[in-house]
XYZ file of N, CA, C and O in Angstrom:
208
model
N 85.815 120.975 94.732
C 86.465 119.981 93.776
C 88.020 119.979 94.110
O 88.484 120.805 94.704
N 88.444 118.750 93.914
C 89.926 118.363 94.289
C 90.854 118.637 93.389
O 90.492 118.193 92.208
N 91.759 119.493 93.786
C 92.756 119.388 92.685
C 93.467 118.093 91.971
O 93.401 117.225 92.804
N 93.863 118.042 90.778
C 94.343 116.834 90.424
C 95.527 116.423 91.178
O 96.036 115.083 91.431
N 96.535 117.353 91.703
C 97.428 116.779 92.538
C 97.120 115.921 93.654
O 97.679 115.013 94.050
N 96.049 116.708 94.243
C 95.686 116.030 95.459
C 94.878 114.585 95.335
O 94.925 113.545 96.082
N 94.311 114.684 94.018
C 93.685 113.348 93.757
C 94.523 112.276 93.687
O 94.237 111.138 93.824
N 95.567 112.532 92.800
C 96.666 111.825 92.291
C 97.265 111.021 93.707
O 97.607 109.871 94.043
N 97.857 112.207 94.839
C 97.978 111.911 96.081
C 97.222 110.893 96.903
O 97.677 109.868 97.400
N 95.813 110.896 96.809
C 95.148 110.171 97.669
C 94.931 108.914 97.033
O 95.122 107.782 97.573
N 94.813 108.546 95.430
C 94.935 107.612 94.856
C 96.174 106.659 95.013
O 96.341 105.720 95.443
N 97.330 107.283 95.029
C 98.522 106.906 95.439
C 98.725 105.883 96.790
O 99.114 105.170 96.948
N 98.036 106.942 98.119
C 98.253 106.214 99.310
C 97.452 105.154 99.413
O 97.618 104.175 99.758
N 96.138 105.095 98.733
C 95.372 104.092 98.665
C 95.864 102.800 98.000
O 95.944 101.573 98.302
N 96.482 103.042 96.964
C 97.181 102.096 96.270
C 98.481 101.477 97.090
O 98.462 100.069 97.130
N 98.994 102.029 97.553
C 100.039 101.620 98.409
C 99.528 100.732 99.711
O 99.924 99.835 100.001
N 98.366 101.220 100.086
C 97.356 100.610 101.549
C 97.319 99.187 100.803
O 97.635 97.844 101.292
N 96.526 99.098 99.765
C 96.160 97.908 98.967
C 97.285 97.176 98.638
O 97.226 95.646 98.934
N 98.272 97.361 97.998
C 99.468 96.742 97.615
C 100.174 96.123 99.207
O 100.612 95.007 99.128
N 100.210 96.726 100.322
C 100.643 96.333 101.601
C 99.874 95.086 102.088
O 100.471 94.114 102.577
N 98.405 95.322 101.969
C 97.830 94.390 102.586
C 97.606 93.231 101.583
O 97.907 92.160 101.789
N 97.877 93.277 100.145
C 98.128 91.871 99.152
C 99.449 91.315 99.638
O 99.689 90.217 99.604
N 100.620 92.046 99.723
C 101.700 91.732 100.247
C 101.862 90.720 101.172
O 102.040 89.681 101.520
N 101.006 91.158 102.310
C 100.903 90.312 103.709
C 100.248 89.150 103.650
O 100.179 88.297 104.090
N 99.078 89.408 102.583
C 98.196 88.261 102.444
C 98.743 87.087 101.724
O 98.537 86.127 102.015
N 99.957 87.568 100.893
C 100.810 86.422 100.227
C 101.542 85.885 101.095
O 101.803 84.389 100.944
N 102.341 86.446 102.087
C 102.904 86.011 103.034
C 102.441 84.924 103.754
O 102.666 83.963 104.017
N 101.254 85.524 104.235
C 100.487 84.456 105.173
C 99.591 83.250 104.530
O 99.787 81.992 105.322
N 99.366 83.474 103.283
C 98.662 82.377 102.464
C 99.388 81.262 101.871
O 99.119 80.151 101.886
N 100.927 81.871 101.597
C 101.638 81.033 100.910
C 102.014 79.405 101.778
O 101.958 78.601 101.181
N 102.291 79.746 103.288
C 102.432 78.293 103.822
C 101.168 77.436 103.819
O 101.354 76.030 103.677
N 99.992 78.294 103.986
C 98.747 77.373 103.795
C 98.404 76.944 102.501
O 97.908 75.618 102.149
N 98.789 77.366 101.599
C 98.356 77.094 99.921
C 99.649 76.195 99.342
O 99.453 75.646 98.338
N 100.729 75.935 99.822
C 101.770 75.392 99.120
C 101.296 73.880 99.013
O 101.925 73.305 98.242
N 100.551 73.070 99.719
C 100.404 71.591 99.554
C 99.623 71.549 98.220
O 99.485 70.766 97.404
N 98.573 72.691 98.165
C 97.703 72.762 96.770
C 98.767 72.800 95.711
O 98.492 72.256 94.657
N 99.665 73.978 95.699
C 100.201 74.410 94.259
C 101.481 73.210 94.229
O 101.798 72.982 92.856
N 102.126 72.539 95.173
C 103.277 71.691 94.650
C 102.523 70.267 94.471
O 101.682 69.748 95.095
N 102.927 69.810 93.504
C 102.724 68.573 92.867
C 103.240 67.480 93.561
O 104.394 67.400 93.965
N 102.370 66.475 93.627
C 103.056 65.151 94.298
C 104.011 64.189 93.341
O 104.533 63.358 93.933
N 103.772 64.557 91.703
C 104.191 63.715 91.110
C 105.509 64.422 90.539
O 105.391 65.512 89.932
N 106.670 63.881 90.697
C 107.945 64.430 89.943
C 107.834 64.069 88.467
O 107.527 63.107 88.065
N 108.862 64.807 87.870
C 109.433 64.551 86.534
C 110.092 63.038 86.454
O 109.707 62.495 85.621
N 110.925 62.850 87.274
C 111.560 61.443 87.090
C 110.595 60.489 87.501
O 110.774 59.524 86.845
N 109.620 60.335 88.116
C 108.421 59.475 88.013
C 107.582 59.208 86.732
O 107.286 58.320 86.287
N 107.651 60.245 86.302
C 106.783 60.174 84.531
C 107.662 59.954 83.621
O 107.278 59.451 82.923
N 109.223 59.936 83.807
C 110.267 59.222 82.557
C 110.024 57.779 82.735
O 109.631 57.093 83.506
N 109.896 57.487 81.327
C 109.979 55.838 81.151
C 110.599 55.053 82.143
O 110.403 53.940 82.577
N 112.006 55.340 82.670
C 112.656 54.584 83.236
C 112.678 55.005 84.950
O 113.381 54.595 85.834
N 111.774 55.977 85.100
C 111.601 56.607 86.625
C 111.254 55.529 87.635
O 111.017 54.409 87.422
N 111.319 55.905 88.609
C 110.769 55.052 89.841
C 109.535 54.718 89.797
O 108.754 55.590 89.515
N 108.991 53.505 90.385
C 107.678 52.802 90.070
C 107.039 52.424 91.602
O 107.751 51.762 92.413
């Protein structure tokens, strides 16, 4: 049986590893997904007197 202190330490290490991989994944994926996230229509184009 694992002592509660050791169990929390192991879960904390695993959580830090998962968080590090997620952080690196976001850094890598952000430039690839930027065209999907950014809208091609601006607010000025939607305004009644906007550019047409």
